[in-house]
Short mmCIF file of C-alpha atoms in Angstrom, two decimals:
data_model
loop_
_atom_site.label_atom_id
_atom_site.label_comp_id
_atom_site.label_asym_id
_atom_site.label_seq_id
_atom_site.Cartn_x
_atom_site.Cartn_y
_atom_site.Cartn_z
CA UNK A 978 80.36 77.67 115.31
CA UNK A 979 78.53 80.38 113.01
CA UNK A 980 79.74 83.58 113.29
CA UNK A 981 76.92 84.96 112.52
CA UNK A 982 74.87 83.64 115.80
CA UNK A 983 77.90 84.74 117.81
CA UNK A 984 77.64 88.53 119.75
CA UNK A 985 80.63 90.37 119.86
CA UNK A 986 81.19 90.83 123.61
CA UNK A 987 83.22 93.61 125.25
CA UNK A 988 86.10 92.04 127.17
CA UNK A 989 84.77 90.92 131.09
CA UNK A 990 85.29 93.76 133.66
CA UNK A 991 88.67 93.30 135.43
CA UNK A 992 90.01 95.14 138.74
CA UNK A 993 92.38 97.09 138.58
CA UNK A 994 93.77 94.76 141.92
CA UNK A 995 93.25 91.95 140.32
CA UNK A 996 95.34 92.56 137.03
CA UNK A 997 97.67 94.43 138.56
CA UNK A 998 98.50 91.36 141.21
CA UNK A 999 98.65 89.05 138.00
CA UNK A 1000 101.59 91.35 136.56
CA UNK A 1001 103.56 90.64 139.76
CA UNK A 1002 102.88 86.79 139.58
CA UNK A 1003 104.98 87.12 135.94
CA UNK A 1004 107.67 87.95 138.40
CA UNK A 1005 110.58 84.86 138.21
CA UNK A 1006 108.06 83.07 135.53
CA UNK A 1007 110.22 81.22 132.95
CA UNK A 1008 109.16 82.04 129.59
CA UNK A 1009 111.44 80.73 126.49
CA UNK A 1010 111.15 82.86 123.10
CA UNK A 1011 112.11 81.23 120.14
CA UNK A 1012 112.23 82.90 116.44
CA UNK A 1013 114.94 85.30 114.59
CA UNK A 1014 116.71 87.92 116.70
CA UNK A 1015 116.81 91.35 114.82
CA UNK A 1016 119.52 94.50 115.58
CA UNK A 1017 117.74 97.62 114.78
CA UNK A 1018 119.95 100.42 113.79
CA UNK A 1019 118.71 104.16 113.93
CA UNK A 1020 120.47 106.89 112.64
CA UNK A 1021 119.10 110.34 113.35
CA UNK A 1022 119.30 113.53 111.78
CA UNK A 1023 118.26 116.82 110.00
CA UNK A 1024 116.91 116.50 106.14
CA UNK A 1025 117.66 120.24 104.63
CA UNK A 1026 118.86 119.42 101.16
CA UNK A 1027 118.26 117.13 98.27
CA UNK A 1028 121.33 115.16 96.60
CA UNK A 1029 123.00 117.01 93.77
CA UNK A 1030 123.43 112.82 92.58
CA UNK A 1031 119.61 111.77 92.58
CA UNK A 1032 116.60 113.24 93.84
CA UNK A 1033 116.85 112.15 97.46
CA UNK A 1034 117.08 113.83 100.66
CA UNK A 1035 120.69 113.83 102.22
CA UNK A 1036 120.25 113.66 105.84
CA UNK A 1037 122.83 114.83 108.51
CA UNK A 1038 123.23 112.39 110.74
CA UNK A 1039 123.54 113.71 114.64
CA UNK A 1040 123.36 110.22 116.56
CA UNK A 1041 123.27 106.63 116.30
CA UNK A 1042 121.61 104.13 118.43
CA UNK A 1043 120.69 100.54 118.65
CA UNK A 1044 118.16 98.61 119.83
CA UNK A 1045 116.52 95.00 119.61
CA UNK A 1046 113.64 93.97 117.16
CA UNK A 1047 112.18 90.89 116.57
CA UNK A 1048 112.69 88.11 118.79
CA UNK A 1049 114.93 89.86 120.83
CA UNK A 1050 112.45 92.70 121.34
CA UNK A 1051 110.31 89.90 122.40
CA UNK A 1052 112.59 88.98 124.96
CA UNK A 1053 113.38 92.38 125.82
CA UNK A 1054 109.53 92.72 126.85
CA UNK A 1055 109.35 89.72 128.88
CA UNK A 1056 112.06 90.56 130.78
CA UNK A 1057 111.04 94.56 131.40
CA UNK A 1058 107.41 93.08 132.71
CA UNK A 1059 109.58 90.81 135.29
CA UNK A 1060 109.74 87.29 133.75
CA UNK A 1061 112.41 85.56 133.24
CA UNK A 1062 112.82 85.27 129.32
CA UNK A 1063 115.35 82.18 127.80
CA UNK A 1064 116.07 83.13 124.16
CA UNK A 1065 116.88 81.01 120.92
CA UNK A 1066 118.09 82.22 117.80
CA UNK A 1067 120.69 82.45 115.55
CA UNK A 1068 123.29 84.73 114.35
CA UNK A 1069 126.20 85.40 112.60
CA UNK A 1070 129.83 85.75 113.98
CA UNK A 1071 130.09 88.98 112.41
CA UNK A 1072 130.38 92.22 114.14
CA UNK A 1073 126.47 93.16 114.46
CA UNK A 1074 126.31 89.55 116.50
CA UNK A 1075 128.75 91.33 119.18
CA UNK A 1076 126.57 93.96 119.65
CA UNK A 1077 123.39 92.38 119.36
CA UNK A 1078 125.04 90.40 122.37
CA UNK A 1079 126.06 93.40 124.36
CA UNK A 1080 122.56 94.60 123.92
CA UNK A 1081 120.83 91.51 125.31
CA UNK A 1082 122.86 92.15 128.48
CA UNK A 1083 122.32 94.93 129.07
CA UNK A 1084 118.39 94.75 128.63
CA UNK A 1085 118.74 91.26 131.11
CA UNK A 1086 118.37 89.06 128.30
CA UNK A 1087 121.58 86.27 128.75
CA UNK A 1088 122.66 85.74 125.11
CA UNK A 1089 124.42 82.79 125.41
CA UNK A 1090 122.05 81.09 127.43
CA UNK A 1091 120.16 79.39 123.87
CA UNK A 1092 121.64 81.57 121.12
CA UNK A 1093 123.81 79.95 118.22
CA UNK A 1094 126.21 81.23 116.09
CA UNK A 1095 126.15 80.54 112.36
CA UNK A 1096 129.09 81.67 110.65
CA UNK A 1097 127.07 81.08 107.04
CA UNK A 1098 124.74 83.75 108.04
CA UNK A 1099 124.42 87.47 108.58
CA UNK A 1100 123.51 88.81 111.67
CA UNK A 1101 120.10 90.35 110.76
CA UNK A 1102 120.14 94.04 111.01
CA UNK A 1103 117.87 96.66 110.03
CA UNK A 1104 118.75 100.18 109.66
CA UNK A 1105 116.35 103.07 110.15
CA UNK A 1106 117.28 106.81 108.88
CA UNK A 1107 114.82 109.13 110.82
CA UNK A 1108 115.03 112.70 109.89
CA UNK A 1109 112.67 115.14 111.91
CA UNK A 1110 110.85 112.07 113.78
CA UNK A 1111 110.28 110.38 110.56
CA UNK A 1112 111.69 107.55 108.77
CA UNK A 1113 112.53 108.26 105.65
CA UNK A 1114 114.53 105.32 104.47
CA UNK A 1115 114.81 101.38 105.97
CA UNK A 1116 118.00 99.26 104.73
CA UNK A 1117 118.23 95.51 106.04
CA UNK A 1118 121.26 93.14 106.16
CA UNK A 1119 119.94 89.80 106.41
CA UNK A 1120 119.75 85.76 105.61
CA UNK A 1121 116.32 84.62 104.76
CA UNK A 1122 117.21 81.02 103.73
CA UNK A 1123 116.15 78.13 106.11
CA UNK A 1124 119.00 77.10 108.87
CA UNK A 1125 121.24 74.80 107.65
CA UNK A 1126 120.45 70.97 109.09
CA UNK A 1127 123.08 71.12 111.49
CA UNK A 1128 122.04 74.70 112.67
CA UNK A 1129 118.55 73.83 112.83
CA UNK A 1130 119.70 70.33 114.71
CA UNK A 1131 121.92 72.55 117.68
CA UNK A 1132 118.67 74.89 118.01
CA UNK A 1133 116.22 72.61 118.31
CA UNK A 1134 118.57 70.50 120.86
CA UNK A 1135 119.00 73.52 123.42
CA UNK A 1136 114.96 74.77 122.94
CA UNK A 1137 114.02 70.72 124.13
CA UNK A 1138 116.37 70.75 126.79
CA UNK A 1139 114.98 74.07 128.31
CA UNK A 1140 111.34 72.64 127.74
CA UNK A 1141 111.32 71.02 131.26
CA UNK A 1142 111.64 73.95 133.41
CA UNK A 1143 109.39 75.99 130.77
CA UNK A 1144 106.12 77.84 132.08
CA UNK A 1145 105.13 79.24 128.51
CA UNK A 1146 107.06 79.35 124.93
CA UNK A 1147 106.20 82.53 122.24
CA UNK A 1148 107.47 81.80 118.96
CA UNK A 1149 108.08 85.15 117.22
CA UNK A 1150 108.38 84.47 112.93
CA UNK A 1151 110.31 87.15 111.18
CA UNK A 1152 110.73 84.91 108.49
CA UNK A 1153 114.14 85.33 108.75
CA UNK A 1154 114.22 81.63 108.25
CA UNK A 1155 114.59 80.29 111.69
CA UNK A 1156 111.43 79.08 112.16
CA UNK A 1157 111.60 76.34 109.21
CA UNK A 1158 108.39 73.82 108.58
CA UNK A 1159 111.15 70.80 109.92
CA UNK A 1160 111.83 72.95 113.26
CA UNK A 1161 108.74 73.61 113.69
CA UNK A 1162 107.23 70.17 112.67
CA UNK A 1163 109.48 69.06 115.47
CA UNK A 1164 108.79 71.40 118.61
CA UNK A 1165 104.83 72.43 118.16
CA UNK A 1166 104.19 68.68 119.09
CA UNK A 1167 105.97 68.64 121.71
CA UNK A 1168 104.66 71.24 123.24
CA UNK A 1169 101.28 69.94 122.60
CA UNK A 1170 102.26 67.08 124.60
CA UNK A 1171 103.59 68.77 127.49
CA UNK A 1172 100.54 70.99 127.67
CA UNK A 1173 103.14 74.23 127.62
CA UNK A 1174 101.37 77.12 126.96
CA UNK A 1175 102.82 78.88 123.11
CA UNK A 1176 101.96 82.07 122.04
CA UNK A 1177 102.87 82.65 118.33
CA UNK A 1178 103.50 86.03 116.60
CA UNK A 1179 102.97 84.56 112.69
CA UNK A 1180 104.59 85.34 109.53
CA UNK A 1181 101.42 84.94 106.95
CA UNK A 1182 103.92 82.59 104.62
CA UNK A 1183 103.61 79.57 106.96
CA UNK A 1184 100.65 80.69 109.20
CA UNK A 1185 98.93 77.28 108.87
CA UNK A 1186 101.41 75.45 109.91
CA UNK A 1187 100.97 77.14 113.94
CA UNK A 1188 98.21 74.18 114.39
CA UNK A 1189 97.06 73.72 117.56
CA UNK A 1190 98.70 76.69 120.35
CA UNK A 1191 97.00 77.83 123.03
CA UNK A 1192 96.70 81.93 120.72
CA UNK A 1193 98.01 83.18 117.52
CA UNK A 1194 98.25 87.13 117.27
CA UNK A 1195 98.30 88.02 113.69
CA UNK A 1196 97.06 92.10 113.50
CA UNK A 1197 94.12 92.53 110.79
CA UNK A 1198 96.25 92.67 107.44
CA UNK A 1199 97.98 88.91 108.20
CA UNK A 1200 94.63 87.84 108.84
CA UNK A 1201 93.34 89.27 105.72
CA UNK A 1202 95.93 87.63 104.01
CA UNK A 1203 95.80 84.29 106.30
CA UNK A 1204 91.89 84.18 105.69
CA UNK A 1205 92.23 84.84 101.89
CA UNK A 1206 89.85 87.87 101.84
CA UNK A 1207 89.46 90.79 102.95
CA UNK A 1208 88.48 91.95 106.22
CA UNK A 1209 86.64 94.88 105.51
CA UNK A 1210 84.00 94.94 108.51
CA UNK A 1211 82.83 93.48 111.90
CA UNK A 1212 80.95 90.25 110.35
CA UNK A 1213 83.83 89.57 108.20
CA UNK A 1214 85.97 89.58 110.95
CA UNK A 1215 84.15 87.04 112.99
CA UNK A 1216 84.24 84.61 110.11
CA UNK A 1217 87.72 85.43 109.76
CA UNK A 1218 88.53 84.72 113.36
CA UNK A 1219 86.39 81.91 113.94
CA UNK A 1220 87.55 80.35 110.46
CA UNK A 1221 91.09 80.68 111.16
CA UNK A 1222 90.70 79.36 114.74
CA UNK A 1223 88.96 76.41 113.38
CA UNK A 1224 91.48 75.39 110.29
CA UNK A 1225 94.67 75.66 112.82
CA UNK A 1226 92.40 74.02 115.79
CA UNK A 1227 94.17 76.40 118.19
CA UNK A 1228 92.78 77.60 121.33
CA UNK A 1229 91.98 81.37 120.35
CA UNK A 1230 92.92 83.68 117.44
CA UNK A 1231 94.13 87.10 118.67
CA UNK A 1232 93.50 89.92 115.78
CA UNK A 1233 95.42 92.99 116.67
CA UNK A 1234 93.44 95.85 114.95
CA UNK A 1235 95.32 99.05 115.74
CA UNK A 1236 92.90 101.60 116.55
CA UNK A 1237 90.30 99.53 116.68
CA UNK A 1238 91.56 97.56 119.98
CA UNK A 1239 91.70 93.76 119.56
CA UNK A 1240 89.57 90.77 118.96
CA UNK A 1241 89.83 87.20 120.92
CA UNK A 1242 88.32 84.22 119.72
CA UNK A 1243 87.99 81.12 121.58
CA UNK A 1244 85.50 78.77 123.17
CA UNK A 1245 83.80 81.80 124.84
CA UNK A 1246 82.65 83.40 121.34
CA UNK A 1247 84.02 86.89 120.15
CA UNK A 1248 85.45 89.20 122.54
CA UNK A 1249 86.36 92.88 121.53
CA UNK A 1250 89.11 94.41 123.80
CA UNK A 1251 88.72 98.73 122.75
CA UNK A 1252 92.16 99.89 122.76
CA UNK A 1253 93.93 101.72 125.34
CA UNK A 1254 96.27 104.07 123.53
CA UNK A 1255 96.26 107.50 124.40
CA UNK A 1256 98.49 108.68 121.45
CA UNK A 1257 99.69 106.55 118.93
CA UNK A 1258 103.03 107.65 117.57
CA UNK A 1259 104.79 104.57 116.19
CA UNK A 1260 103.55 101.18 116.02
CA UNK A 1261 106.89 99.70 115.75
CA UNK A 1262 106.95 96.34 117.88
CA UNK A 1263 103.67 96.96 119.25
CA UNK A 1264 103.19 93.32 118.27
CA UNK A 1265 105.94 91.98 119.92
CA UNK A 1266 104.87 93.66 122.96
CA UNK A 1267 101.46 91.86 122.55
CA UNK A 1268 102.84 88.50 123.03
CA UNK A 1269 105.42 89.04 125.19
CA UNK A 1270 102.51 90.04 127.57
CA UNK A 1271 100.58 87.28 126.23
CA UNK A 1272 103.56 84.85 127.12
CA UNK A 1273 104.15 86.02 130.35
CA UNK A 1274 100.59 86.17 131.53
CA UNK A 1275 100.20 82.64 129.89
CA UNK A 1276 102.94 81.84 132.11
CA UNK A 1277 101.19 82.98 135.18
CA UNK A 1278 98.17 81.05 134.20
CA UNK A 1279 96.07 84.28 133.62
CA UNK A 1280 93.31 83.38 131.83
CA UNK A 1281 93.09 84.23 127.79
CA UNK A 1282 90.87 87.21 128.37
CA UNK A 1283 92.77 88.76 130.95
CA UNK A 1284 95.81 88.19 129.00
CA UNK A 1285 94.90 90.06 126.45
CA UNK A 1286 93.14 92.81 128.94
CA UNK A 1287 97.30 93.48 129.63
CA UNK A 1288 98.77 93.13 126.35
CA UNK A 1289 96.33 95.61 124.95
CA UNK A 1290 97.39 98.05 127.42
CA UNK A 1291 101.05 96.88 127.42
CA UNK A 1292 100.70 97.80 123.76
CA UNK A 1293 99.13 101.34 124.34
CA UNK A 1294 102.49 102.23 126.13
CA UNK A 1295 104.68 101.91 123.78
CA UNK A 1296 103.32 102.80 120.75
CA UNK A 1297 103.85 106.24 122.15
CA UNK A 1298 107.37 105.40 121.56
CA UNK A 1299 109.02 106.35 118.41
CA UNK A 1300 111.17 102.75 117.67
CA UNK A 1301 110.50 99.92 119.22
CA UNK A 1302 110.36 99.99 122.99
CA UNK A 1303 109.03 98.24 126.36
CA UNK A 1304 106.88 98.59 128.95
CA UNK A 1305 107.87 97.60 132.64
CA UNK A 1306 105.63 96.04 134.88
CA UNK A 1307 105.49 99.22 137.04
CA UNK A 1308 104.35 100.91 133.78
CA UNK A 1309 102.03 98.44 132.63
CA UNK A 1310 100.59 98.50 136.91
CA UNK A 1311 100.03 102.48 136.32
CA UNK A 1312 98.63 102.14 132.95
CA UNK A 1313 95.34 100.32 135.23
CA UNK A 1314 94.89 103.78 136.88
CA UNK A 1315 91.62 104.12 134.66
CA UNK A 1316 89.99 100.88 136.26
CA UNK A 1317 88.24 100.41 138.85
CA UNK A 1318 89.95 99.38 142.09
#
């Protein structure tokens, strides 16, 4: 396909009825997330002094709170928008792995249902010091290295054996190392062959190896770096998209471009989705949001361009979040106020 003979279209006209009736068909759907499960850590406070030590701000710290990131966020958003998510990981058996399992409850995520434990490894955690609604510093706690065989083995065993009563599968890459070429060289074909629809949230280090799922949702810098140039305007993005589409011989590419909406690729040609946020004030997990709503539309057989129609306004909620957060399917219902009926 040449990009160049392809128009950009502007995504087909959806009723507000009819999207808001596919959110409640993700209602009970059964969508499994696999990738590495993050604990975010904020600590808030005031910054009114600099260190007598080094030239850095000290900042008072008046609260603490935690939260999920990464593939637990992921989960997190399927199961706010109604689906039913089933997530596999791995953690440590250190302290942070009790909490990040006391979190999952409570945000109706079962943790035990396909996590593993990994005493070898460090519950990944990142810390966030905000100081007058801004970050100011990030410190992360983590294991990057591949899973161990026998890790990777127990994983692998529980995601196959939850395959059967699957209605879609995201695979969210932190590259935290769960997500290993031999895991993955494993599972994408069999997915392929049980025609389950997979949703992937990249990491640009093993992009290529995400060969043939139904969409890929890297925003505009991982397909910059994916593409190996540049994307610097609309006709390099369409060779970008197309191009990428075509050397992974996926379904659709999904290019999140912040302010600049989204742009779907797929047998149809180029579609360009405007974006729906209203105020952007922190685009933390905005891309996990994206394909959890991805997955659980998937799941509910929506097809790609509605899909997308909800995950770009899915994502306009809560990047008016600061942190990462989730949109509900009552939200994500309201948030089609703007369409017509």
């Amino acid at each position: 396909m040449n990009p160049a003979s392809m128009a950009t279209r502007r995504a087909p006209t959806f009723t507000r009825s009819a999207l808001a009736a596919r959110v409640r068909e993700f209602r009970g759907k059964r969508v499994l997330v696999v990738g590495d499960v993050i604990l975010d850590r904020y600590l808030w406070g005031r910054a009114t002094r600099v260190s007598p030590e080094a030239p850095v701000l000290v900042v008072d710290v008046e609260r603490e709170e935690f939260r999920l990131g990464g593939a637990a966020n992921v989960a997190h958003n399927v199961a706010s928008l109604g689906a039913v998510p089933v997530l596999f990981g791995v953690c440590g058996t250190d302290l942070a792995s009790s909490g990040l399992a006391s979190l999952l409850r409570e945000r109706g995520v079962d943790p035990e249902a396909g996590m593993i434990s990994d005493a070898a490894r460090r519950t990944t955690v990142k810390t966030r010091i905000i100081a007058h609604h801004q970050q100011v510093l990030r410190a992360d706690e983590e294991t990057r290295d591949a899973l161990a065989d026998s890790s990777r083995a127990r994983l692998l065993e529980r995601v196959e054996a939850a395959l059967a009563g699957a209605d879609a599968v995201i695979l969210s890459d932190y590259g935290k190392g769960v997500l290993s070429p031999p895991l993955l060289d494993a599972l994408l074909p069999e997915l392929s062959r049980r025609g389950i629809p997979t949703a992937v949230d990249p990491k640009e280090e093993q992009f290529f190896r995400y060969k043939g799922v139904t969409i890929i949702t890297p925003n505009v810098n991982e397909a910059s770096q994916a593409w190996g140039r540049r994307i610097r305007n609309e006709v390099e993005l369409a060779e970008a998209g197309f191009g990428l589409r075509e050397k992974l011989a996926s379904r659709s590419v999904l290019i999140t471009r912040g302010e600049d909406g989204m742009s779907l690729f797929d047998e149809e040609g180029h579609t360009h989705i405007p974006t729906k946020a209203r105020e952007v004030y922190d685009v933390t997990g905005a891309g996990d949001t994206v394909v959890a709503t991805m997955g659980a539309a998937l799941a509910a057989r929506a097809p790609l361009a509605e899909a997308c129609v909800l995950a770009n306004h899915a994502a306009g909620l809560v990047v008016a979040h600061l942190g990462t957060a989730a949109a509900t399917a009552d939200d994500l219902i309201a948030s089609l106020q703007d369409l017509e009926a």
